[in-house]
Amino acid sequence: FGSVYEGLLEYDAQVTQSNNKFVFKLVKGDERAASGSHYTPDELVTPLIRNSLDHVINRKIEEAKKNAKKIKNANIKAELEKALLSITVCDVACGSGHILLSAARRIATELAVARTGEDQPSPKAQREAVRDVIRHCIYGVDLNPMAVELCKVALWLESHNPNAPLGFLDHHIKCGNAIVGLAKVDELERGIPDEAFKTLANDDKGVCALLRKNNKVQRKDREAGQQINYGEQVGLDLRKVLDALVQVDAMPERTPEEVEAKQAAHDKWKTSTDRRNLRIVADLQVAQFFISKTPETEAYLITDETYFRYLKGELQLAGPAVAEAMAVANQPGNKFFHWFLEFPEVFSAGGFDCILGNPPYLGGQALSGTYGYEFCEWVRYQYAPTGLNDLVVFFLRRNYELIASEKFVSILTTNSIKDGDVRKDGLEVILEQGGSINFAVGAIKWPGRANLYVSLLSIYRGAWSATCNLNNHPVDYISAFLEDYKELGDPLPLAVNAERMFQGTIFLGDGFLLNDAEADKMIYMDTRNSDVIFPTMNGQELNNDPHQLPGRKIINFFDWTESRAREYTLPFDRVQQLVLPSRQKQKDETGRVYWWRHLRPRLELYSLISNIPYCFVAAATTKYLNFSACPTEWIFLNTIYVFCSDSFAEYAVLQSTLHDAWARKYSGCLKRDLRYSPSDCFSNFPFPATSGIEHLALIGERYHEERKQLMLQLQLGLTKTYNLFHTRDLALDAVVKASKVVALDAGAAQAAILALRQRHIEMDKAVLKAYGWDQEVDLAHDFYEVDYLPENDNLRFTISPDARREILQRLLKLNHERYAEEAAAGLHDKKQKASARRAKKKKLADEVNESKAPYVTQELPL
């Protein structure tokens, strides 16, 4: 069914009319890509269950045995059955239900053993146990109605017994948006947050300002006045809802007629007055984020005072505001899901015992385009503190809200869960709230056809006192970085590193790019065109070309006025013809108005490197972190980061394994590759003291030159050269196969690779000495299977895991010391920093105006 579900999501249903007849067909769609849906293989589900649900089962069995001992003449089998059937397991993005089936089978096995007293119960006993477990223990939610139906079919097939009707599942498997809605009943008393009235793209600023002002005043008055507890009345209503559901749940399902009667009773429960009223009030709170704020929609919007009048029952739950909230709540993309109302029996007991799943992943930049700005504002509020980094963060945080104390969340997630803002907004928040990670696998290749690298995680709500499991090794502790030691805190940005590394140019428009023939022709037609045509390098060329030379040229009008750019007729005409049409469709105002310029020309970057012969650059996404010296006359594209220095001493530090370890810990990853992010791993990196690195210049330059010659000798780019560098048993035939050298030269090439390894050891040791740690830390270079890379490609020639841990701790401590020194000097004072930025900006402008560079320093509105 998982495969069927994946296949169905590849298509959309399309109905057209032809010759007065309706025609139905399937067309290629994007829902699967948008929802990140993948059928989860058993080999990934089993470890999740073993490190979460198994603990729940074992504790339930122990508790049942203890209870039986306390009660004279107690039936141990009955106690075990009662305990096992009290377990509640949920998948909040259940898809076709494969993970829920695995959980049901696991609980049912223990239930069948308890009932029969046999280690291997009969198939009939197992089937009956599965049916009871699915009826009592299994819960699922999904936004896609088709997934919900497939999940129910899968559960029906698994739990079917001969001569018995299909079980009733509508009260446990439901359609809704797991992360949009209220989790607990006490959230009703939060009122309407001011954040609901933030001005978004299609809103009226005046309407939003008035609503926000009124709401702030009303909230302030309510919070300053006598606190009124509405919980008693709400709790009474919820108790009625729960009692009614308990009666429905107790109804038998032995015949088709009984199942129909149960369905009818459940439908009546869904539309009961008490449940309806609570649902409307919950919808009213959330809907204020999703209703447009315009003069035409003002009648549909409510502020805090009106909301509480609804909550108290002073206002009848009717009228345009209520109708609009209900309509918005039930839109297919919204489907607000209020957990305490959908599963009141679970939350009256404190929450779920175990949440399992494979929630969708979607990067932050795609969230607004896929789900809308209103959704983005809701999750920012509901899951604060958080940014918009990845959808999985909100699922992780919601899952943690939904479990009871001392219970488990166990999920399969993107391997970036430990990186950057995703880590800070997800795992770090949960650990700060008292949670513990008891199991983790940092990176593993998806077994199926999907080209994914994922992580496995199990989180315990409470302090975990038993042994943890990290990358299949027993450890005492697992951090948010998925390391086995506690951090001293996050690294802090250092003023000394500010504005020393930049992302390359974002040009936005392929019409700017020229091949060599086109560039030569333009310059031949008018030699002045060389003023605006430059070699341009991207990350792929940097990593894959043995010569590391630009493959194309680019037209660059800097920040010139349109009239000045028009003086270069041929380049300007090309940009006008090929770039202008697409720029006119841009939402970015700068891109539309200044269409002849690069969208982000990075003038400050090129000004900073204009007076040095070369700078050091690295690919933004790369298998191996490597910096290379490149001429400063080139235009570097946004897939490259540029270090504004020509110091080979500083190059040696950045190229060393010490910086590589820091970057891999604090920056992000894409599949198995490093996503080098200067804000996360360069701005906070503590270089050795300046007085200690002079001797590194010769070592760094020699390493760079020998590597360059090796690449030319092998006719391989950086990535393939380092593939050989990290090959443990470097046989001659492997060198011949991987490179373009003939067998006669393979020995020399092999020797050169081994020599580069030795140079890397020397460089690392020299950098370590520059920090003054050479007498205290043994780097112990060798081949290691590193735990921060996927199992199928994690062998690296590097420093030992112990050395890596020690180096990272020392660098973090040094970072904190440097930051404290800078803060004491006032370098992190906001007013002083703003003043320094203005002064630097003016200085750079003066330098550019005085230089011979063919551009001015008019600032673009960014």
GROMACS .gro file of C-alpha atoms in nm, residues 33 58 94-95 131 155 220 226 243 265 274 282 288 312 328 330 362 369 384 426 453 523 612 692 699 751 764 793:
model
   28
   33ALA     CA    1   0.746   1.601  -0.418
   58ASN     CA    2   0.837  -0.362   2.875
   94CYS     CA    3   0.059   0.821   0.874
   95GLY     CA    4   0.047   0.790   0.496
  131ARG     CA    5  -0.752  -0.681   1.573
  155LEU     CA    6  -0.537  -0.188   0.899
  220LYS     CA    7  -0.334   4.409   2.836
  226GLN     CA    8  -0.866   3.979   3.773
  243ASP     CA    9  -1.784   1.046   2.831
  265ALA     CA   10  -2.324   0.685   1.726
  274ASP     CA   11  -2.065   2.038   2.338
  282ALA     CA   12  -1.066   2.656   1.886
  288GLN     CA   13  -0.741   3.478   1.280
  312LYS     CA   14  -1.758   3.234   2.828
  328VAL     CA   15  -1.126   2.850   0.673
  330ASN     CA   16  -1.205   2.310   0.679
  362LEU     CA   17   1.046   2.074   0.327
  369GLY     CA   18   0.517   2.891  -0.163
  384ALA     CA   19   0.817   2.985   1.906
  426GLY     CA   20   1.404   2.156   1.706
  453TYR     CA   21   2.013   1.051   0.355
  523ILE     CA   22   3.507   4.239  -2.738
  612ILE     CA   23   4.507   4.166  -0.366
  692GLY     CA   24   5.136   3.229   1.600
  699ILE     CA   25   5.328   2.512   0.475
  751ALA     CA   26   5.329   0.835  -0.444
  764ASP     CA   27   4.729   1.995   1.079
  793ASP     CA   28   3.058   0.638   0.259
   0.00000   0.00000   0.00000
